[in-house]
Short mmCIF file of C-alpha atoms in Angstrom, two decimals:
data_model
loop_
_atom_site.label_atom_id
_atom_site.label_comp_id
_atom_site.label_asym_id
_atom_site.label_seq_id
_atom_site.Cartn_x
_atom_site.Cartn_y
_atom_site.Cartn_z
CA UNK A 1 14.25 36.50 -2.24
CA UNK A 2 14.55 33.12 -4.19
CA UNK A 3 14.82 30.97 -0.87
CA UNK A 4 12.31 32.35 0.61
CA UNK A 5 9.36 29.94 2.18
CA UNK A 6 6.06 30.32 0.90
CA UNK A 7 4.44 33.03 3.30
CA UNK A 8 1.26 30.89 4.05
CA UNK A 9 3.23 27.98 5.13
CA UNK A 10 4.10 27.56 8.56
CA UNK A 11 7.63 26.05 9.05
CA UNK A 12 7.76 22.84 11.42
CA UNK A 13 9.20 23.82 14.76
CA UNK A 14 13.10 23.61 14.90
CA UNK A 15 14.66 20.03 15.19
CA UNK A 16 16.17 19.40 18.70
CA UNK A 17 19.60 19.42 18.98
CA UNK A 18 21.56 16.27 17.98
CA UNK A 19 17.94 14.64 16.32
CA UNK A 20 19.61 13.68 12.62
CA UNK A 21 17.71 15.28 9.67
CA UNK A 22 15.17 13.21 7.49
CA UNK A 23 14.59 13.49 3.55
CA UNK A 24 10.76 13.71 3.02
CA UNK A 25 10.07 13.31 -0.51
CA UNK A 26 7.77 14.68 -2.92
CA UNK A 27 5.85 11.16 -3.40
CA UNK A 28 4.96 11.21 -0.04
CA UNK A 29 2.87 14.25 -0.10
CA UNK A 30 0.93 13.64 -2.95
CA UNK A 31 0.29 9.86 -1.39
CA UNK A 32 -0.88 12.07 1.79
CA UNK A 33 -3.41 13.72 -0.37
CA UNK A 34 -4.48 10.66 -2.25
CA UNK A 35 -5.27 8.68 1.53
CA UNK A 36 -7.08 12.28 2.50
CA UNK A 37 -9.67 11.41 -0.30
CA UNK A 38 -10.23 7.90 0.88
CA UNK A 39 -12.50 6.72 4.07
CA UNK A 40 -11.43 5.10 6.29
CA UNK A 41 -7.58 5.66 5.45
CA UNK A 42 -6.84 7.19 8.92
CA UNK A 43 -2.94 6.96 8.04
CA UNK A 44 -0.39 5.78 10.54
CA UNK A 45 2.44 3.84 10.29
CA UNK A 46 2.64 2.60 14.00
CA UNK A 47 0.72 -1.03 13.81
CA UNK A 48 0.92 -3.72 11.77
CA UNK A 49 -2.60 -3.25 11.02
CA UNK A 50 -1.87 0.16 10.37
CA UNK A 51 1.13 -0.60 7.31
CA UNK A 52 -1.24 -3.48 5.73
CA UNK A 53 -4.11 -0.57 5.17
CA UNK A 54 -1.25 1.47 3.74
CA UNK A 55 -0.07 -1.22 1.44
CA UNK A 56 -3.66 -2.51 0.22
CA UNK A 57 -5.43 0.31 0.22
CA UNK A 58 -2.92 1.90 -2.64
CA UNK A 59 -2.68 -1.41 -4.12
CA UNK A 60 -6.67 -1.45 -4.59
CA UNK A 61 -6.20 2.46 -6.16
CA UNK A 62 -3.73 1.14 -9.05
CA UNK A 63 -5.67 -2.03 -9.12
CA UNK A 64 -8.57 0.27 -10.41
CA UNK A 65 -6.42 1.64 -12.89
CA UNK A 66 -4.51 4.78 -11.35
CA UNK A 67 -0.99 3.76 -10.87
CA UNK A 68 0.65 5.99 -8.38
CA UNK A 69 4.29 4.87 -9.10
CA UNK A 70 4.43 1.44 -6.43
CA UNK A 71 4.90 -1.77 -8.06
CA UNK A 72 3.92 -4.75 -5.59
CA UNK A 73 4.90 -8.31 -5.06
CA UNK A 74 2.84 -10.94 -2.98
CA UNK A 75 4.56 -11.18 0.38
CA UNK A 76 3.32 -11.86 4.44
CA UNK A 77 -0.08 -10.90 3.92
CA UNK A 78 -0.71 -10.19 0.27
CA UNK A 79 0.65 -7.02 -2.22
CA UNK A 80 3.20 -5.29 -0.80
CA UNK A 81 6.11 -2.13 -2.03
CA UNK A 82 9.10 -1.63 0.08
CA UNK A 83 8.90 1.69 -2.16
CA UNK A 84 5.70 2.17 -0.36
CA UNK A 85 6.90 1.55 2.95
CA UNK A 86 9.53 4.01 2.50
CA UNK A 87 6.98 7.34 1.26
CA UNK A 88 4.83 6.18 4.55
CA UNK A 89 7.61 6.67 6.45
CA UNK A 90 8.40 9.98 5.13
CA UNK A 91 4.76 10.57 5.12
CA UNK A 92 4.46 10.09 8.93
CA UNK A 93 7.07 13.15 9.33
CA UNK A 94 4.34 15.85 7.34
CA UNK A 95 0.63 14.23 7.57
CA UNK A 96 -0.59 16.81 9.61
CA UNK A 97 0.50 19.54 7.57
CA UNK A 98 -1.60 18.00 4.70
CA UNK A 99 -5.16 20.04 5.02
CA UNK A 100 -8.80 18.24 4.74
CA UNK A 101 -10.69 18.95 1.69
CA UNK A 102 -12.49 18.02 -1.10
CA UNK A 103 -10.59 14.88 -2.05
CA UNK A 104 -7.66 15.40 -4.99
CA UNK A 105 -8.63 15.78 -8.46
CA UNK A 106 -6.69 14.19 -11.25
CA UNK A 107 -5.71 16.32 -14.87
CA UNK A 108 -7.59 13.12 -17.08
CA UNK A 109 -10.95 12.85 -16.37
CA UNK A 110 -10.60 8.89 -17.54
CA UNK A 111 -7.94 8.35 -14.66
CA UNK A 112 -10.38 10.74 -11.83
CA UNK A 113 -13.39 8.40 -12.73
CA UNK A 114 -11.53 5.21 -12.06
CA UNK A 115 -10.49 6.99 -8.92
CA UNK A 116 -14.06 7.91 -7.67
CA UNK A 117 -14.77 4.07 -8.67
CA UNK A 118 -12.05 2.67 -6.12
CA UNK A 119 -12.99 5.11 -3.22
CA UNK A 120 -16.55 3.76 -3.81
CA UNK A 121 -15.28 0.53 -3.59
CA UNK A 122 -13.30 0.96 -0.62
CA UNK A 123 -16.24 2.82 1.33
CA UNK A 124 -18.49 -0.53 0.21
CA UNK A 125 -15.38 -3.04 2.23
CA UNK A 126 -14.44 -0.69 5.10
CA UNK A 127 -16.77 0.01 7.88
CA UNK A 128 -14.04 2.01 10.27
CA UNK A 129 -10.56 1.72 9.62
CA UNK A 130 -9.85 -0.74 11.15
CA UNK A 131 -12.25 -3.22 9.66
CA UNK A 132 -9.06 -4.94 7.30
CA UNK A 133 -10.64 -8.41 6.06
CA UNK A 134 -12.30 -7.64 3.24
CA UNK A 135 -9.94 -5.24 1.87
CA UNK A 136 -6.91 -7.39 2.46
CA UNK A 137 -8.77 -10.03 0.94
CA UNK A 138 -9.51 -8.04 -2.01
CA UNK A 139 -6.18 -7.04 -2.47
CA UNK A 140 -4.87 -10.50 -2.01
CA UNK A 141 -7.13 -11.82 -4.57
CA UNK A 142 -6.31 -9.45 -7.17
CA UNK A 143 -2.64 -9.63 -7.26
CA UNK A 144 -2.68 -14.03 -7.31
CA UNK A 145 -5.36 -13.43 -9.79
CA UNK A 146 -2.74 -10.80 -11.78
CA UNK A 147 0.27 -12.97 -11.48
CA UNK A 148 -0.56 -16.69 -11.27
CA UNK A 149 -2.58 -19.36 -13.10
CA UNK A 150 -3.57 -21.08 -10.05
CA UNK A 151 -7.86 -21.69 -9.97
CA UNK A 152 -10.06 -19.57 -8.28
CA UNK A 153 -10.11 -21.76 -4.94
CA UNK A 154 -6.34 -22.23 -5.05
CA UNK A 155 -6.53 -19.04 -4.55
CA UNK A 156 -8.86 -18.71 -2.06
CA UNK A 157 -6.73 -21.18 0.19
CA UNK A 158 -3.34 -18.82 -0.07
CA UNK A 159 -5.28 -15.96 1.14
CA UNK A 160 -6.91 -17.65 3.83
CA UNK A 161 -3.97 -19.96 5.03
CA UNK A 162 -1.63 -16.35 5.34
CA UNK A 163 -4.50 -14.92 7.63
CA UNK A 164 -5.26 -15.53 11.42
CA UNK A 165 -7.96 -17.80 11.83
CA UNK A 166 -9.49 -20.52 13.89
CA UNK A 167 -11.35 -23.21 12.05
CA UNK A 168 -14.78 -21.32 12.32
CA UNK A 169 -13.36 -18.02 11.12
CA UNK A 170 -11.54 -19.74 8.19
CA UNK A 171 -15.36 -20.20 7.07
CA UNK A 172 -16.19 -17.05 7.35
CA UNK A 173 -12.74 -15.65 5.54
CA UNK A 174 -13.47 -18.32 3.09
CA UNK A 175 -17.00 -16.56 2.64
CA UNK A 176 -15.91 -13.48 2.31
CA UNK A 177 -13.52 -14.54 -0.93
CA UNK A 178 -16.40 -15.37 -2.28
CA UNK A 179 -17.71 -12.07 -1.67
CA UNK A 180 -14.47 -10.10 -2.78
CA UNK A 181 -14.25 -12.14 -5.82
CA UNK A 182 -17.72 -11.23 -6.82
CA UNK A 183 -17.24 -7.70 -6.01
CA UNK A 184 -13.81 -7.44 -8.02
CA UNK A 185 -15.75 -9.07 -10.84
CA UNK A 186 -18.49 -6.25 -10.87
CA UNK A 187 -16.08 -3.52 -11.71
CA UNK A 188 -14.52 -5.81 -14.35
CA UNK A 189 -10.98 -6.74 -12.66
CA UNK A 190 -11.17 -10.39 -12.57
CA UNK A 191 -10.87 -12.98 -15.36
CA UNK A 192 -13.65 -15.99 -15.26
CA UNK A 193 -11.87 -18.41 -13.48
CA UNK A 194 -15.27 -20.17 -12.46
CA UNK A 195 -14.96 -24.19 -11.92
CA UNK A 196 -11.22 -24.40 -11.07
CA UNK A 197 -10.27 -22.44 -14.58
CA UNK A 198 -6.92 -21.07 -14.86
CA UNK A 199 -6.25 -17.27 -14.14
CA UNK A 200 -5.61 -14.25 -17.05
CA UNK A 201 -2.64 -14.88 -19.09
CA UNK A 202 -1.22 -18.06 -20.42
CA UNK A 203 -0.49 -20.71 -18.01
CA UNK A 204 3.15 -21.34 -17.17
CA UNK A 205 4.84 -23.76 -15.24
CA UNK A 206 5.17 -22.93 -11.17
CA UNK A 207 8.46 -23.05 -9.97
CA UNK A 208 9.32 -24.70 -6.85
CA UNK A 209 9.89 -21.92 -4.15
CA UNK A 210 11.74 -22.11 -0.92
CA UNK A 211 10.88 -20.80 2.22
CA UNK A 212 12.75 -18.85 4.70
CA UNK A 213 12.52 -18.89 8.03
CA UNK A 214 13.45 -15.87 10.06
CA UNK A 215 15.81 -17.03 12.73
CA UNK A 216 16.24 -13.60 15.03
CA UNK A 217 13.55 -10.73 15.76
CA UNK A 218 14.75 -7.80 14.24
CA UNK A 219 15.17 -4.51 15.39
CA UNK A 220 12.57 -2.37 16.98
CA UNK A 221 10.81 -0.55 14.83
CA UNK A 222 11.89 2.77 16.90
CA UNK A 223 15.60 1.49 16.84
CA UNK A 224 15.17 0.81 12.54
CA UNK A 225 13.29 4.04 12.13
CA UNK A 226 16.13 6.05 14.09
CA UNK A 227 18.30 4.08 11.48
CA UNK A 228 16.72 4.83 8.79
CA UNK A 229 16.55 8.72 9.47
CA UNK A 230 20.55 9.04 10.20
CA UNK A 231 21.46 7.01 7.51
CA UNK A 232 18.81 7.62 4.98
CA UNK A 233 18.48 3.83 4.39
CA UNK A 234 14.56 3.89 3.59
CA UNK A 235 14.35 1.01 1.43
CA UNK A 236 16.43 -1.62 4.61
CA UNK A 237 14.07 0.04 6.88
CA UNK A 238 10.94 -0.94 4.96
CA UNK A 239 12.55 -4.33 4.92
CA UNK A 240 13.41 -4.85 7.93
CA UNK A 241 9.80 -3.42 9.12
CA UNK A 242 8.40 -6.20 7.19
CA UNK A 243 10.39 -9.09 8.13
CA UNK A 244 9.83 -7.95 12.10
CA UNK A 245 5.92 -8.32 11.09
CA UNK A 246 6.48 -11.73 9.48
CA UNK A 247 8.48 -12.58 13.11
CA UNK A 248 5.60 -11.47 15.30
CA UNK A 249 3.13 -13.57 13.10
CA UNK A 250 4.81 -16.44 12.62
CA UNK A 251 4.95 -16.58 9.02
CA UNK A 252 7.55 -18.23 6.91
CA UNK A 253 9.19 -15.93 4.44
CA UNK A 254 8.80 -16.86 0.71
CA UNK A 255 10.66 -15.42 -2.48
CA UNK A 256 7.86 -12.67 -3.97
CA UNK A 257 5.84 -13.61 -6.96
CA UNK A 258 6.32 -11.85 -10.23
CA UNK A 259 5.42 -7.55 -9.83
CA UNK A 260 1.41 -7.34 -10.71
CA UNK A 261 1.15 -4.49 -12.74
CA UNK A 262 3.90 -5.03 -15.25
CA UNK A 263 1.48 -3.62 -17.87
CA UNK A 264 1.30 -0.32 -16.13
CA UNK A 265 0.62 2.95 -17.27
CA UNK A 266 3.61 4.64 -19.12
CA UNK A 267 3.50 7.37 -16.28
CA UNK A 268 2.13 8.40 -13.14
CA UNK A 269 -1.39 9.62 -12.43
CA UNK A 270 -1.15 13.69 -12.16
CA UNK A 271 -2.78 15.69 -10.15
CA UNK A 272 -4.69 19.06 -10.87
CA UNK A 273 -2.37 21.56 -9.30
CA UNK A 274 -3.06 23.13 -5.63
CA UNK A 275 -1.50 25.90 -4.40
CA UNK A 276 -1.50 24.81 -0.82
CA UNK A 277 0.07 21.40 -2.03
CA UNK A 278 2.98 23.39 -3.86
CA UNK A 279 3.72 25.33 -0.68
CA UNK A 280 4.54 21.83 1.15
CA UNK A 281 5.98 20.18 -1.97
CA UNK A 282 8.32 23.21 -2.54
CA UNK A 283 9.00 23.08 0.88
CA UNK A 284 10.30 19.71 1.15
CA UNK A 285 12.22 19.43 -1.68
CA UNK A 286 14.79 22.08 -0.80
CA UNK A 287 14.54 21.38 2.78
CA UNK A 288 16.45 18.26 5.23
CA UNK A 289 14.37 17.56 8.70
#
């Protein structure tokens, strides 16, 4: 019969009665098997910690040159897509339904090279998945490198002041810019901008930009994730994730800086087809959790 399920999938148990249904799109499965390929992923969306892996470890894959369909703007602590936000959400719902393997392959060879590059890269920052600095660092340098003129230790100051730190650590953080920027260099994603030089592009004139402050804690994140699955509203949810973080840390708000890759690719990085990822891709898309 047409509506059949795919006989090796196994259906998700029933939802309880009175739990509202959830949309789990098809971007969220292939970003499942993307952060499969990648050490040190180990995706969740429960911490803080956990969402700024998300966001910077995807940002670092289209920063190598395999754009995956997120656009980011700086924001609390570096790159960051609401549009993101949202497919880890739906993500969280399927994860482990997405098998172990082999790591995804790509349909260009071009785009699975630059790939291979970024999960080296990755390996070479992360120790355990929970070891953040250097990849948020690397992420953060990238995208102010992409979308300002500011110098190269400008720079290094807006990554470090956005970080916890005491005045020995901001040392060490300041160190390991260093690091990052040489390491970004290597693999040919940084302009010189040795000596206080100005960044890729031609310079422009900064605007002044206000801050924000955030007056009242938002809502849990159980309460906006309940929201978000009875009302569908992934993109406020995101939001209002992020602006609970920004709370919690004590950061000021500020309007985002200009998207970084707004020379992207024409169209998403494909993947070589998998019969096990069809199953859960047909799967979702006719079904409502």
């Amino acid at each position: 019969m047409a509506n059949e399920r795919p006989a090796r999938f196994t259906p998700p148990a029933p939802r309880p009665a009175g739990v509202p249904r959830m949309i789990i799109g098809p971007n969220a499965v292939i970003l499942g098997y993307v952060l499969k390929s990648i050490p040190n992923s180990d995706f969740s969306m429960k911490t803080f910690g956990d969402r700024l892996r998300l966001q910077k470890i995807v940002y670092m894959v289209e920063a190598f040159g395999v754009y995956l369909g997120y656009d980011f703007s700086w924001y609390l602590r570096g790159p960051y897509c609401t549009n993101l936000a949202r497919a880890g959400f739906e993500l969280e719902q399927i994860m482990d339904r997405i098998p172990d393997g082999d790591g995804v392959k790509f349909l260009e060879k071009d785009i699975q090279k630059k790939f291979d590059r970024c999960v080296g890269f990755i390996a070479s920052v992360m120790d355990r998945h929970d070891d953040l600095d250097k990849l948020e660092i690397a992420a953060s340098i990238h995208i102010l490198a992409k979308t300002s003129n500011a110098s190269k230790q400008d720079i290094f100051e807006r990554v470090v002041s956005k970080m916890p730190k005491s005045e020995a650590r901001r040392a060490d953080l300041l160190a390991l810019c260093e690091k990052m920027w040489d390491g970004l260099s290597a693999h040919s994603l940084l302009s010189d901008k040795k000596n206080g030089q100005s960044g890729p592009g031609e310079p422009r004139k900064t605007p002044k930009r206000e801050k924000y402050s955030i007056k009242a804690v938002p809502e849990s994140i159980g309460e906006i994730k309940d929201a978000m699955i009875e009302k569908q509203q992934y993109g406020d949810a995101a939001l209002a994730v992020t602006l609970k973080d920004i709370y919690e840390h004590n950061q000021d708000l500020e309007p985002n800086d200009e998207p970084a890759f707004t020379q992207r690719p024409s169209h998403v990085a494909q993947l070589v087809s998998d019969t096990k990822r069809n199953e859960i891709l047909t799967y979702v898309t006719r079904q409502y959790w």
